[in-house]
Amino acid sequence: MIWVICHFIVNAYKKVRDSKLRKDKIVEKTGGDSSIMTIPDSGFMMENGVSCLPCTPQEEKKMVTDLRNESERSLKEGNLYFVISSRWFRTWERYVGIDADENLIGNQSSDFRHMNGASLIMAERPGPIDNSDIVENGSDCDCKDNEIQLRRMLTEGQDYVLVPQGVWEKLYEWYKGGPSLPRKMILQGFYHRKYNVEVYPLCLKLIDSRDDSQSIIWLSRKASVTELFQKVCALRGIERDKACIWDYFNKRKHARLIVSNKSLEEANLQMDQDILLEEVDGCHSSRFGMDSTGNELALVSLEPSRSPLTIARGPTLSNGHSSGYRSNLYPGSSLSSGLTDMDDGFDAYNSVRKGEKGGLAGLQNLGNTCFMNSALQCLVHTPPLVEYFLKDYSDEINTENPLGMHGELALAFGELLRKSWSSGRTAIAPRVFKGKLARFAPQFSGYNQHDSQELLAFLLDGLHEDLNRVKQKPYIEMKDSDGRPDEEVAAECWKNHKARNDSVIVDGQYKSTLVCPVCSKISITFDPFMYLSLPLPSTITRTMTVTVFYGDGSCLPMPYAVSVLKNGFCKDLLLALGTACCLKSDESLVLAEVYGNKIYRFLESPLEPLISIKDDERIVAFRFKKKGMGKTKLVIFHRWQEKFTTDYLRIGTGLFGTPLVTYLGEDQPSGANIETAVSKVLSPFKRTYPSAKAHIGKENGFLSDGLDEQCGSSDAMSVANAELEVTSSTDLSLPLLLIDDSFMNFKAFKKDTFFESGKILRVVLDWTDKEQELYDANYLKDIPEIHKAGFAAKKTRQEAISLSSCLDAFLMEEPLGPDDMWYCPRCKEHRQAIKKLDLWMLPEIIVFHLKRFTYGRYLKNKIDTFVNFPIHNLDLSKYVMNKDGQSCVYELYAISNHYGGLGGGHYTAYAKLVDENRWYHFDDSHVSPVNESDVKTSAAYLLFYKRVRTESKVETGEASHSHFIS
């Protein structure tokens, strides 16, 4: 009886999953009064005859989705999330039918669309949850769950996923395994609050001065100093009133920690830093706030030091900066201890006395902060910012701007810049700046790697708002261009922008033109920009391989690889394809998708988005004379005819090859007309004798060709194919059958059978031995996919990528993406408008962001292509519409580099000391000179340029008082 029940369970489970289990054997175990039956490797069992049949994949998917949605609706600090290995989780997603790459345009499989409801074979059910690949010591770890630590440098989505507690509990109930890796949700930010899961808690190295022992302490960075004292005292067995804990960053005493509700993040404690425990006979308040030398630490002031310094005036040191700054800032600056931080690890006064050059200080890595160090080095070496922040800028601090950070970000950056230009070559630890960054931009808190461009964008916007001279921003209603001259509209938009924004960070201006593809409504706006994000040409275009067939049977088919915009339309593909195949003015192309040896669809709409065509699909184009495109379309399918069959209507061994398409020009086509048309389109495939199988240079069923083949080759091919053509004979008997669009009904017809015009006629050609002897069917087989690496089709050699080509791609006319539709005021609907950008006005400083990273749901890809950019004499005049007498020539002065991949990559910077006319490499705390010729690498990510002023403007003293943009 037990065996029968178990057999029923296995069969039921097979039906639920619609796939085979791995040859599982049913094992029966008995003990006492209970009976347990297990299906090995599945985890499902029956106790006392009670069924524990597992959930179906669809049920698991629904429950997890519901639990995730419920968690999203009830976000609050302290919620538990669990870390799960992406490797295991993706296996589960495949099992329940979630496509992990569903957001990766161009990489989707079209199988689901073509299955037409057919049942799919499900993936195998995953084994127990396995987090061994993301924890320290992996499968060898025998620690308790609360002692297990994640491997460093993991990236969410790529290495791990976060699931709410309810989802983890369900997954664990279904699969068991582990280890369990719980993490708490914390609330971060000061003005802009944001929920984050603290994947990596703060790790502190405790040094006990009593015996020099070392211990590791893990605490949330949101934990209070009081909690730190409690944990230290419990761990080291010391009474709280006898415990004295020091911030021991870089093995130096910086500040004594005071029992309070202040968070460890607010105390500027960093990942993996040291803290020092001392035992004292009571802690005297007189020693609170002392540094290691016993000097009192001054309070933090919200004012910068008021050193009235300039670059151009006053006595200077060897690097060209005013000695007034050096004598006034140290000591005596109101921020000499708070924001300048004695923990920076340098003696500024002594370094100045030695006469060392400024601007050569490295920045210590505080735990994956190379992205921050790279961006900061580029900014602190920006000449206008150096000039501005070395002056007294206190009067321009805007503490009332609701869009700013109450001036605190500008103050922190200003003091960091001053230290960079006064510390000689001693590395600085930017702990205070990182603390401010975490406070105002929680997305950059913690110790994960981030994007230097995203940080730069935040810094430029934050510095602008903190230094905005406009205290009360007026409300201004924007007007439509309404056909007015560009100069008038641009001036109006710039005036409105300056009425609300006026700081040292000055924007450029670009012209944006949108055209509705339906009603042709044109909208023109002029908008400011803070930096230019330039796509690499390969990121906005895609290569599509299309095979061109001749509908009149004049030539053999030929594949062409063309480059089109990813967000383009079929009309763009037709245009590129027409150019590639030298389409004549009296010819036309018809696109079709081939699937399963059938015409799956005709791509007749010119506005069909190209993103609907996936890389694994096969697209063909049929080439016709416009005057030959008659009323009736004829589609010819091919199938192998079985030998010895007596039933002429019986389906053969199946369809094969690419269907052919032609037109019938008669008003009432007959069977004879069909037979003639079929013979004509087959004529290029006629075998030549005596060598029936000689196809010199044939690859994948197509004649190979050189990359540099000119358009004249099309005519040459026609001449060559003339040998293959034979006189069509209406008396030729071809095994043809009429079929309907369902491919279920076949019907014979005669030459004198007449058909109604204007409809699509479908016939199938049965390839008997006779047809195979006459025609070479290889040309119909194995047409290439839209994109497949390694396939050599006819294409133009790709030019090397230059900064100019990236600018061209940025300014290229292109349709908006389907997720970025424009609301047309005339159509009253959202449209995929055609967008065109033009640069209207350029600033003194311009930053180019090379968009090397592409993102999908799980896949994060980096393009390491070398971009050739000029160091001197970058002339942008051809890109600027309104030059207004300004020089359009720029010179490079800084680069932010990114090496390696995402998550595990590393950022550095190159910066030029303008006074010295020499380049340096800044790799966190390491600074070294570098040859100018060596700064051009494939790692270049952000390029910083400054305008080269003409001699006439320098002599007249013309200078902008606010001249920086990114």
Tab-separated table of C-alpha atoms in Angstrom, residues 469 498 502-506 844 959-964:
chain	number	residue	atom	x	y	z
A	469	ARG	CA	24.041	83.596	-4.753
A	498	LYS	CA	20.346	82.734	-14.266
A	502	ASP	CA	24.188	81.920	-9.984
A	503	SER	CA	27.323	80.323	-8.545
A	504	VAL	CA	30.885	79.362	-9.369
A	505	ILE	CA	29.417	76.218	-10.928
A	506	VAL	CA	28.061	77.485	-14.237
A	844	GLU	CA	34.988	77.692	-19.344
A	959	ALA	CA	37.722	86.966	-17.094
A	960	SER	CA	34.568	85.338	-15.920
A	961	HIS	CA	33.795	85.543	-12.206
A	962	SER	CA	31.869	82.278	-12.391
A	963	HIS	CA	33.126	79.823	-14.916
A	964	PHE	CA	32.925	76.173	-14.039
